[in-house]
């Protein structure tokens, strides 16, 4: 009696993450199409061309304090210096600084020619028409002044292509006169939920049914990660329904499928993917939750891909149907591919260090699996300590309440047998 060949060992988290990162690196070699967007609408988009300074930044030497522009050597002698003029922000000085004098100046105002320092208002003694730097204080050349061009010279690159645009980048672009910015087109991400048990959010579930929570959750996560979500109707657990849904979804730049990827009688997603010529990179890995995750490529997607007009594949992820599993596996694996499709220079999951709070994590320890458990991190530093993180009790990967009460995931290495209070741990950030 012949036996079936042994199945290959499941990859661990690090191996699978490295494999996904390699695919993301290849995707970044082919930039997406570019579109021009009003500055008010670019939050969260990815810069397509470098942002250059239109003039020196700052365009003039400016004061960082309210006080008196002076020559440092003269002020440091502690002799009274006549007030020769005054300038506030928005106005240019009416002339150069005369010898033996100071110039009253406000924060942000241009420095008059001849001055090389600014003494702060609270560091001088004022008399009628003059001021004196209080001894024993002295002032050095350049003190409280930002020199012209200290941040950038005209035509210098301020931000490289591939930068995610948020409030600070918007402010910088505005300061350089950009009313619009060239950004990469958002990749279209098809979201296909599967399962006879799912009903629309507004429906009243019958016995044995649940509302579709993964669709709205993943749509929000896709938007936050820089994609354009395309939520498809839920597919029933039949080969015919899955074939029809996958045929439509393959027109996207990336496909997320939830449910139907385990080994049960009605887990029909992998056979359906195989029927349309999918190439599987891995089908399962050693993590919890999310062990049944499937990653691969669909062929022949040329209709709407934002990568380029010659694109011939669509990456897909078969995410486990339980919502915590879907959220974890999206952050760890789907989000890096999506970021690369969007043109971002950064396409790695976001991890941080924290310190375990009082509750140990040792119950249900599963050596051999890297675990990502719902947790809540208090992001404040007290006396130099790391942020404090605590495990959020959960009832398994279907526990939406625990997921909603968490703000990160606690990472338990596969060789760990528990995490003790006070230990330094890694957390996965959304």
Tab-separated table of C-alpha atoms in Angstrom:
chain	number	residue	atom	x	y	z
A	1	UNK	CA	0.000	0.000	0.000
A	2	UNK	CA	1.588	3.278	-1.095
A	3	UNK	CA	1.551	6.327	1.141
A	4	UNK	CA	1.092	9.963	0.169
A	5	UNK	CA	4.241	12.097	0.098
A	6	UNK	CA	4.676	14.172	3.252
A	7	UNK	CA	3.419	17.750	3.093
A	8	UNK	CA	6.195	20.362	3.287
A	9	UNK	CA	6.702	21.894	6.694
A	10	UNK	CA	4.805	25.127	7.255
A	11	UNK	CA	6.992	28.236	7.199
A	12	UNK	CA	7.471	30.206	10.388
A	13	UNK	CA	6.620	33.874	10.674
A	14	UNK	CA	10.108	35.169	9.827
A	15	UNK	CA	10.409	32.976	6.737
A	16	UNK	CA	6.968	33.947	5.444
A	17	UNK	CA	7.533	37.637	6.184
A	18	UNK	CA	10.846	37.583	4.328
A	19	UNK	CA	9.185	35.944	1.345
A	20	UNK	CA	6.443	38.582	1.239
A	21	UNK	CA	9.041	41.356	1.634
A	22	UNK	CA	10.932	40.021	-1.390
A	23	UNK	CA	7.766	40.182	-3.502
A	24	UNK	CA	7.084	43.711	-2.233
A	25	UNK	CA	10.606	44.747	-3.266
A	26	UNK	CA	9.978	43.467	-6.783
A	27	UNK	CA	6.692	45.369	-6.982
A	28	UNK	CA	8.418	48.635	-6.035
A	29	UNK	CA	10.548	48.381	-9.187
A	30	UNK	CA	7.458	49.195	-11.297
A	31	UNK	CA	5.942	52.530	-10.173
A	32	UNK	CA	2.157	52.945	-10.379
A	33	UNK	CA	0.566	55.575	-12.642
A	34	UNK	CA	0.674	59.164	-11.436
A	35	UNK	CA	-2.199	61.562	-10.875
A	36	UNK	CA	-2.340	65.170	-9.674
A	37	UNK	CA	-4.333	65.855	-6.514
A	38	UNK	CA	-5.261	69.062	-4.694
A	39	UNK	CA	-3.185	69.624	-1.570
A	40	UNK	CA	-6.287	69.449	0.637
A	41	UNK	CA	-6.985	65.913	-0.626
A	42	UNK	CA	-3.536	64.278	-0.446
A	43	UNK	CA	-3.654	63.035	3.151
A	44	UNK	CA	-2.507	59.409	3.136
A	45	UNK	CA	-1.414	59.383	-0.503
A	46	UNK	CA	2.080	58.497	-1.765
A	47	UNK	CA	4.280	61.163	-3.370
A	48	UNK	CA	5.102	60.209	-6.967
A	49	UNK	CA	7.865	62.747	-7.764
A	50	UNK	CA	10.408	64.372	-5.440
A	51	UNK	CA	9.238	67.565	-3.766
A	52	UNK	CA	11.747	70.365	-4.408
A	53	UNK	CA	12.223	73.686	-2.646
A	54	UNK	CA	11.034	76.617	-4.752
A	55	UNK	CA	13.414	78.966	-2.902
A	56	UNK	CA	15.845	78.854	-0.008
A	57	UNK	CA	14.291	77.521	3.182
A	58	UNK	CA	14.066	79.667	5.183
A	59	UNK	CA	14.201	82.378	2.502
A	60	UNK	CA	15.907	84.822	4.891
A	61	UNK	CA	17.807	84.645	8.147
A	62	UNK	CA	15.138	84.759	10.842
A	63	UNK	CA	14.930	85.145	14.579
A	64	UNK	CA	13.778	82.259	16.756
A	65	UNK	CA	13.083	84.515	19.754
A	66	UNK	CA	11.560	87.832	20.697
A	67	UNK	CA	14.498	90.068	21.587
A	68	UNK	CA	17.185	92.205	19.990
A	69	UNK	CA	19.307	91.485	16.935
A	70	UNK	CA	22.886	92.480	17.620
A	71	UNK	CA	26.550	91.875	16.954
A	72	UNK	CA	27.517	89.170	19.438
A	73	UNK	CA	30.887	90.726	20.248
A	74	UNK	CA	29.343	94.115	21.027
A	75	UNK	CA	26.512	92.730	23.173
A	76	UNK	CA	28.884	90.525	25.186
A	77	UNK	CA	30.765	93.619	26.444
A	78	UNK	CA	27.656	94.438	28.537
A	79	UNK	CA	27.600	98.096	27.478
A	80	UNK	CA	24.324	99.898	26.665
A	81	UNK	CA	23.458	99.621	22.948
A	82	UNK	CA	21.069	102.001	21.242
A	83	UNK	CA	17.836	100.595	19.749
A	84	UNK	CA	18.188	101.514	16.062
A	85	UNK	CA	14.895	100.069	14.781
A	86	UNK	CA	12.262	97.382	15.146
A	87	UNK	CA	10.933	94.614	12.903
A	88	UNK	CA	8.078	92.182	13.324
A	89	UNK	CA	7.289	89.032	11.385
A	90	UNK	CA	6.132	89.757	7.839
A	91	UNK	CA	8.183	92.923	7.400
A	92	UNK	CA	11.717	93.438	6.122
A	93	UNK	CA	14.134	95.579	8.154
A	94	UNK	CA	14.247	99.184	6.958
A	95	UNK	CA	18.048	99.154	6.871
A	96	UNK	CA	21.221	97.499	8.173
A	97	UNK	CA	22.209	97.387	11.825
A	98	UNK	CA	24.447	100.400	12.675
A	99	UNK	CA	27.605	99.810	14.738
A	100	UNK	CA	27.073	99.947	18.503
A	101	UNK	CA	23.338	99.323	18.231
A	102	UNK	CA	20.652	96.623	18.469
A	103	UNK	CA	17.467	96.034	16.507
A	104	UNK	CA	14.268	95.082	18.285
A	105	UNK	CA	12.927	91.934	16.640
A	106	UNK	CA	10.052	89.490	16.975
A	107	UNK	CA	10.043	85.709	16.538
A	108	UNK	CA	10.110	84.827	12.847
A	109	UNK	CA	11.153	88.288	11.679
A	110	UNK	CA	14.061	88.777	9.227
A	111	UNK	CA	17.455	89.603	10.723
A	112	UNK	CA	18.837	93.004	9.636
A	113	UNK	CA	22.094	93.002	7.713
A	114	UNK	CA	25.080	93.319	10.026
A	115	UNK	CA	23.530	91.413	12.954
A	116	UNK	CA	24.882	87.967	13.779
A	117	UNK	CA	22.917	87.031	16.933
A	118	UNK	CA	19.712	87.687	18.850
A	119	UNK	CA	19.636	88.260	22.602
A	120	UNK	CA	16.405	87.220	24.275
A	121	UNK	CA	14.106	89.870	25.677
A	122	UNK	CA	14.365	88.472	29.217
A	123	UNK	CA	18.190	88.592	29.146
A	124	UNK	CA	18.559	92.359	28.770
A	125	UNK	CA	18.198	95.419	30.946
A	126	UNK	CA	16.266	98.222	29.218
A	127	UNK	CA	16.802	101.929	29.628
A	128	UNK	CA	15.519	104.903	27.633
A	129	UNK	CA	16.251	104.037	24.005
A	130	UNK	CA	18.891	101.397	24.785
A	131	UNK	CA	19.389	97.892	26.189
A	132	UNK	CA	22.262	96.094	27.905
A	133	UNK	CA	22.914	92.349	28.038
A	134	UNK	CA	22.887	91.357	31.690
A	135	UNK	CA	26.272	90.057	32.899
A	136	UNK	CA	27.747	87.520	33.195
A	137	UNK	CA	25.711	86.193	30.239
A	138	UNK	CA	27.323	86.354	26.801
A	139	UNK	CA	25.988	85.616	23.333
A	140	UNK	CA	27.619	83.679	20.497
A	141	UNK	CA	27.414	84.399	16.753
A	142	UNK	CA	24.434	82.564	15.260
A	143	UNK	CA	22.592	82.300	18.578
A	144	UNK	CA	18.784	82.363	18.194
A	145	UNK	CA	19.068	82.742	14.414
A	146	UNK	CA	18.146	80.282	11.664
A	147	UNK	CA	20.358	81.134	8.694
A	148	UNK	CA	18.971	81.561	5.203
A	149	UNK	CA	18.943	78.184	3.433
A	150	UNK	CA	19.697	76.272	6.641
A	151	UNK	CA	16.916	73.793	5.872
A	152	UNK	CA	17.291	73.655	2.091
A	153	UNK	CA	18.530	75.605	-0.898
A	154	UNK	CA	16.351	76.447	-3.884
A	155	UNK	CA	15.772	73.327	-6.052
A	156	UNK	CA	16.993	70.963	-3.308
A	157	UNK	CA	15.010	67.756	-2.892
A	158	UNK	CA	12.891	68.107	0.244
A	159	UNK	CA	11.043	64.769	0.084
A	160	UNK	CA	11.773	61.732	-2.108
A	161	UNK	CA	9.213	59.930	-4.230
A	162	UNK	CA	7.509	57.155	-2.292
A	163	UNK	CA	6.953	59.267	0.832
A	164	UNK	CA	3.598	58.870	2.539
A	165	UNK	CA	1.930	62.265	2.815
A	166	UNK	CA	0.542	63.324	6.171
A	167	UNK	CA	0.182	66.615	8.015
A	168	UNK	CA	3.898	67.484	8.228
A	169	UNK	CA	4.466	66.750	4.536
A	170	UNK	CA	1.394	68.795	3.625
A	171	UNK	CA	2.759	71.750	5.616
A	172	UNK	CA	6.151	71.459	3.897
A	173	UNK	CA	4.534	71.307	0.456
A	174	UNK	CA	2.421	74.362	1.259
A	175	UNK	CA	5.509	76.290	2.376
A	176	UNK	CA	7.081	75.547	-1.021
A	177	UNK	CA	4.036	76.754	-2.950
A	178	UNK	CA	2.532	73.433	-4.030
A	179	UNK	CA	-1.229	73.768	-4.459
A	180	UNK	CA	-1.308	70.272	-5.989
A	181	UNK	CA	0.971	67.247	-5.693
A	182	UNK	CA	1.776	64.345	-8.029
A	183	UNK	CA	0.774	61.143	-6.249
A	184	UNK	CA	0.527	57.499	-7.218
A	185	UNK	CA	-2.862	56.064	-8.117
A	186	UNK	CA	-4.378	53.962	-5.361
A	187	UNK	CA	-4.324	50.212	-6.047
A	188	UNK	CA	-7.766	48.646	-6.264
A	189	UNK	CA	-8.236	45.905	-3.699
A	190	UNK	CA	-11.087	43.446	-4.146
A	191	UNK	CA	-12.536	42.155	-0.854
A	192	UNK	CA	-14.414	38.873	-1.187
A	193	UNK	CA	-16.069	37.433	1.902
A	194	UNK	CA	-17.272	33.850	1.700
A	195	UNK	CA	-19.657	31.736	3.730
A	196	UNK	CA	-23.298	30.684	3.776
A	197	UNK	CA	-23.546	31.966	7.333
A	198	UNK	CA	-22.917	35.628	6.421
A	199	UNK	CA	-25.699	38.164	5.948
A	200	UNK	CA	-25.447	41.925	5.207
A	201	UNK	CA	-24.886	44.279	8.112
A	202	UNK	CA	-28.409	45.724	7.961
A	203	UNK	CA	-30.061	42.285	7.949
A	204	UNK	CA	-31.481	40.379	10.898
A	205	UNK	CA	-29.545	37.105	11.104
A	206	UNK	CA	-31.532	33.891	11.264
A	207	UNK	CA	-30.520	30.997	13.481
A	208	UNK	CA	-26.933	30.003	12.655
A	209	UNK	CA	-26.197	33.202	10.734
A	210	UNK	CA	-23.944	36.165	11.549
A	211	UNK	CA	-23.521	39.626	10.075
A	212	UNK	CA	-20.602	40.240	7.714
A	213	UNK	CA	-18.062	42.112	9.861
A	214	UNK	CA	-14.931	41.253	7.884
A	215	UNK	CA	-16.003	43.180	4.788
A	216	UNK	CA	-16.325	46.593	6.489
A	217	UNK	CA	-13.274	45.934	8.681
A	218	UNK	CA	-11.021	45.067	5.755
A	219	UNK	CA	-12.359	47.960	3.681
A	220	UNK	CA	-11.285	50.326	6.460
A	221	UNK	CA	-7.881	48.658	6.763
A	222	UNK	CA	-7.328	48.821	3.005
A	223	UNK	CA	-8.174	52.543	2.953
A	224	UNK	CA	-5.811	53.214	5.860
A	225	UNK	CA	-3.039	51.306	4.070
A	226	UNK	CA	-3.365	53.356	0.885
A	227	UNK	CA	-5.670	51.211	-1.240
A	228	UNK	CA	-9.072	51.673	-2.820
A	229	UNK	CA	-11.415	49.010	-1.378
A	230	UNK	CA	-13.791	47.200	-3.715
A	231	UNK	CA	-16.183	45.163	-1.580
A	232	UNK	CA	-17.771	42.350	-3.564
A	233	UNK	CA	-20.998	40.544	-2.690
A	234	UNK	CA	-20.509	37.644	-0.309
A	235	UNK	CA	-19.944	34.361	-2.130
A	236	UNK	CA	-21.823	31.229	-1.083
A	237	UNK	CA	-19.969	28.038	-0.211
A	238	UNK	CA	-20.388	26.441	-3.633
A	239	UNK	CA	-17.836	25.949	-6.420
A	240	UNK	CA	-20.064	27.809	-8.869
A	241	UNK	CA	-20.435	30.888	-6.650
A	242	UNK	CA	-16.721	31.018	-5.903
A	243	UNK	CA	-15.756	30.604	-9.557
A	244	UNK	CA	-17.988	33.512	-10.571
A	245	UNK	CA	-16.735	35.750	-7.747
A	246	UNK	CA	-13.063	35.011	-8.421
A	247	UNK	CA	-13.500	35.713	-12.118
A	248	UNK	CA	-14.729	39.203	-11.251
A	249	UNK	CA	-12.215	39.815	-8.448
A	250	UNK	CA	-9.206	38.948	-10.614
A	251	UNK	CA	-9.616	42.334	-12.319
A	252	UNK	CA	-8.277	44.064	-9.206
A	253	UNK	CA	-4.676	44.850	-8.308
A	254	UNK	CA	-4.931	42.730	-5.183
A	255	UNK	CA	-7.511	40.303	-3.824
A	256	UNK	CA	-8.434	39.588	-0.225
A	257	UNK	CA	-10.595	36.528	0.383
A	258	UNK	CA	-11.897	35.790	3.859
A	259	UNK	CA	-13.073	32.385	4.959
A	260	UNK	CA	-12.993	29.018	3.262
A	261	UNK	CA	-9.211	28.492	3.525
A	262	UNK	CA	-9.072	25.888	6.295
A	263	UNK	CA	-9.385	22.126	5.847
A	264	UNK	CA	-13.116	21.690	6.431
A	265	UNK	CA	-15.677	20.102	4.110
A	266	UNK	CA	-16.930	23.494	2.939
A	267	UNK	CA	-13.546	25.216	2.743
A	268	UNK	CA	-13.576	25.506	-1.035
A	269	UNK	CA	-11.433	28.564	-1.725
A	270	UNK	CA	-8.121	26.854	-2.516
A	271	UNK	CA	-9.652	24.455	-5.087
A	272	UNK	CA	-11.463	27.413	-6.691
A	273	UNK	CA	-8.203	29.372	-6.896
A	274	UNK	CA	-6.460	26.359	-8.409
A	275	UNK	CA	-9.148	26.095	-11.106
A	276	UNK	CA	-8.307	29.560	-12.418
A	277	UNK	CA	-4.565	28.909	-12.491
A	278	UNK	CA	-3.481	30.436	-9.183
A	279	UNK	CA	0.135	30.106	-8.178
A	280	UNK	CA	0.429	29.364	-4.444
A	281	UNK	CA	3.436	30.713	-2.550
A	282	UNK	CA	2.397	29.256	0.788
A	283	UNK	CA	-0.741	27.673	2.207
A	284	UNK	CA	-0.475	27.985	5.951
A	285	UNK	CA	2.236	29.065	8.367
A	286	UNK	CA	3.213	28.713	12.001
A	287	UNK	CA	1.371	31.621	13.586
A	288	UNK	CA	-1.668	32.069	15.802
A	289	UNK	CA	-4.151	33.377	14.906
A	290	UNK	CA	-3.949	33.062	11.132
A	291	UNK	CA	-2.365	29.661	10.631
A	292	UNK	CA	-4.437	28.801	7.472
A	293	UNK	CA	-3.313	31.961	5.590
A	294	UNK	CA	-2.872	31.470	1.838
A	295	UNK	CA	-0.661	33.707	-0.334
A	296	UNK	CA	-0.254	33.598	-4.093
A	297	UNK	CA	-0.831	35.164	-7.499
A	298	UNK	CA	-3.625	35.031	-10.034
A	299	UNK	CA	-2.639	35.153	-13.712
A	300	UNK	CA	-4.037	37.299	-16.481
A	301	UNK	CA	-5.062	40.447	-14.587
A	302	UNK	CA	-4.618	43.255	-17.141
A	303	UNK	CA	-7.943	45.088	-16.931
A	304	UNK	CA	-7.508	47.566	-14.115
A	305	UNK	CA	-4.072	47.062	-12.612
A	306	UNK	CA	-2.413	50.275	-11.447
A	307	UNK	CA	1.075	48.768	-11.637
A	308	UNK	CA	1.385	49.242	-15.395
A	309	UNK	CA	-0.504	48.337	-18.537
A	310	UNK	CA	1.538	45.157	-18.989
A	311	UNK	CA	0.811	43.695	-15.561
A	312	UNK	CA	-0.089	40.023	-15.774
A	313	UNK	CA	-0.806	39.027	-12.199
A	314	UNK	CA	-2.879	39.881	-9.181
A	315	UNK	CA	-1.607	39.022	-5.713
A	316	UNK	CA	-4.132	37.379	-3.438
A	317	UNK	CA	-4.396	36.502	0.219
A	318	UNK	CA	-6.780	33.916	1.545
A	319	UNK	CA	-7.383	35.259	5.049
A	320	UNK	CA	-8.934	33.071	7.734
A	321	UNK	CA	-12.582	33.957	8.310
A	322	UNK	CA	-12.377	34.767	12.015
A	323	UNK	CA	-12.006	38.549	12.370
A	324	UNK	CA	-8.959	38.609	14.666
A	325	UNK	CA	-7.181	36.250	12.280
A	326	UNK	CA	-8.140	38.430	9.316
A	327	UNK	CA	-6.901	41.592	11.024
A	328	UNK	CA	-3.582	40.071	12.106
A	329	UNK	CA	-2.766	38.475	8.778
A	330	UNK	CA	-3.712	41.635	6.874
A	331	UNK	CA	-1.305	43.733	8.962
A	332	UNK	CA	1.519	41.207	8.785
A	333	UNK	CA	1.355	40.168	5.136
A	334	UNK	CA	-1.285	41.881	2.978
A	335	UNK	CA	-0.460	45.448	4.079
A	336	UNK	CA	3.217	45.215	2.950
A	337	UNK	CA	2.168	44.052	-0.526
A	338	UNK	CA	-0.493	46.767	-0.694
A	339	UNK	CA	2.032	49.438	0.345
A	340	UNK	CA	4.374	48.327	-2.438
A	341	UNK	CA	1.530	48.395	-4.974
A	342	UNK	CA	0.761	51.941	-3.802
A	343	UNK	CA	4.356	53.046	-4.454
A	344	UNK	CA	5.384	53.507	-0.817
A	345	UNK	CA	9.051	53.286	0.148
A	346	UNK	CA	8.013	51.674	3.422
A	347	UNK	CA	6.293	48.322	3.219
A	348	UNK	CA	7.024	46.531	6.480
A	349	UNK	CA	4.679	45.826	9.381
A	350	UNK	CA	5.070	48.309	12.231
A	351	UNK	CA	6.535	46.827	15.394
A	352	UNK	CA	7.533	48.571	18.606
A	353	UNK	CA	8.988	47.644	21.992
A	354	UNK	CA	6.979	47.806	25.197
A	355	UNK	CA	7.119	46.446	28.718
A	356	UNK	CA	4.741	43.811	29.976
A	357	UNK	CA	2.361	45.134	32.614
A	358	UNK	CA	1.252	43.146	35.641
A	359	UNK	CA	-0.680	40.405	33.851
A	360	UNK	CA	1.550	37.563	32.662
A	361	UNK	CA	0.855	35.762	29.396
A	362	UNK	CA	1.341	32.066	29.955
A	363	UNK	CA	-2.107	30.534	29.601
A	364	UNK	CA	-2.613	28.482	26.490
A	365	UNK	CA	1.082	28.694	25.598
A	366	UNK	CA	1.741	27.142	22.191
A	367	UNK	CA	5.465	26.680	21.523
A	368	UNK	CA	6.175	26.364	17.818
A	369	UNK	CA	3.733	29.134	16.856
A	370	UNK	CA	4.460	32.853	16.802
A	371	UNK	CA	1.415	34.343	18.485
A	372	UNK	CA	-0.147	37.767	17.950
A	373	UNK	CA	-2.555	38.369	20.805
A	374	UNK	CA	-4.954	41.303	21.289
A	375	UNK	CA	-3.393	43.787	23.702
A	376	UNK	CA	-3.697	47.320	24.962
A	377	UNK	CA	-0.627	49.529	25.165
A	378	UNK	CA	-0.484	52.662	27.276
A	379	UNK	CA	1.702	54.931	25.166
A	380	UNK	CA	3.221	57.092	27.835
A	381	UNK	CA	6.690	57.084	29.268
A	382	UNK	CA	7.088	57.437	33.019
A	383	UNK	CA	10.617	58.076	34.313
A	384	UNK	CA	12.105	56.808	31.077
A	385	UNK	CA	10.316	53.448	31.092
A	386	UNK	CA	8.924	51.895	27.940
A	387	UNK	CA	5.181	52.016	27.207
A	388	UNK	CA	3.224	49.454	29.214
A	389	UNK	CA	1.302	46.721	27.393
A	390	UNK	CA	-1.278	44.306	28.790
A	391	UNK	CA	-2.904	41.264	27.239
A	392	UNK	CA	-6.629	41.691	26.480
A	393	UNK	CA	-8.437	38.492	27.520
A	394	UNK	CA	-10.071	36.874	24.513
A	395	UNK	CA	-12.203	33.927	23.591
A	396	UNK	CA	-10.286	32.999	20.464
A	397	UNK	CA	-9.875	34.495	17.005
A	398	UNK	CA	-13.601	35.132	16.580
A	399	UNK	CA	-13.712	37.510	19.557
A	400	UNK	CA	-14.584	40.885	18.034
A	401	UNK	CA	-15.035	42.456	21.454
A	402	UNK	CA	-11.419	41.741	22.388
A	403	UNK	CA	-10.265	43.036	19.008
A	404	UNK	CA	-12.214	46.285	19.432
A	405	UNK	CA	-10.820	46.786	22.941
A	406	UNK	CA	-7.214	46.370	21.813
A	407	UNK	CA	-4.917	48.906	20.164
A	408	UNK	CA	-2.082	46.552	19.235
A	409	UNK	CA	-1.100	42.887	19.195
A	410	UNK	CA	1.324	41.358	21.662
A	411	UNK	CA	3.972	39.266	19.901
A	412	UNK	CA	4.799	35.977	21.638
A	413	UNK	CA	7.810	34.300	19.953
A	414	UNK	CA	7.373	30.694	18.877
A	415	UNK	CA	9.966	29.474	21.378
A	416	UNK	CA	8.450	31.374	24.324
A	417	UNK	CA	6.671	29.621	27.162
A	418	UNK	CA	5.072	32.746	28.556
A	419	UNK	CA	5.793	36.428	29.080
A	420	UNK	CA	6.436	37.654	32.599
A	421	UNK	CA	5.543	41.080	34.026
A	422	UNK	CA	8.334	43.565	33.442
A	423	UNK	CA	9.772	41.755	30.435
A	424	UNK	CA	10.519	43.672	27.226
A	425	UNK	CA	8.254	42.538	24.413
A	426	UNK	CA	7.406	43.413	20.824
A	427	UNK	CA	4.004	44.708	19.797
A	428	UNK	CA	2.442	44.886	16.336
A	429	UNK	CA	0.832	48.249	15.649
A	430	UNK	CA	-2.243	48.710	13.405
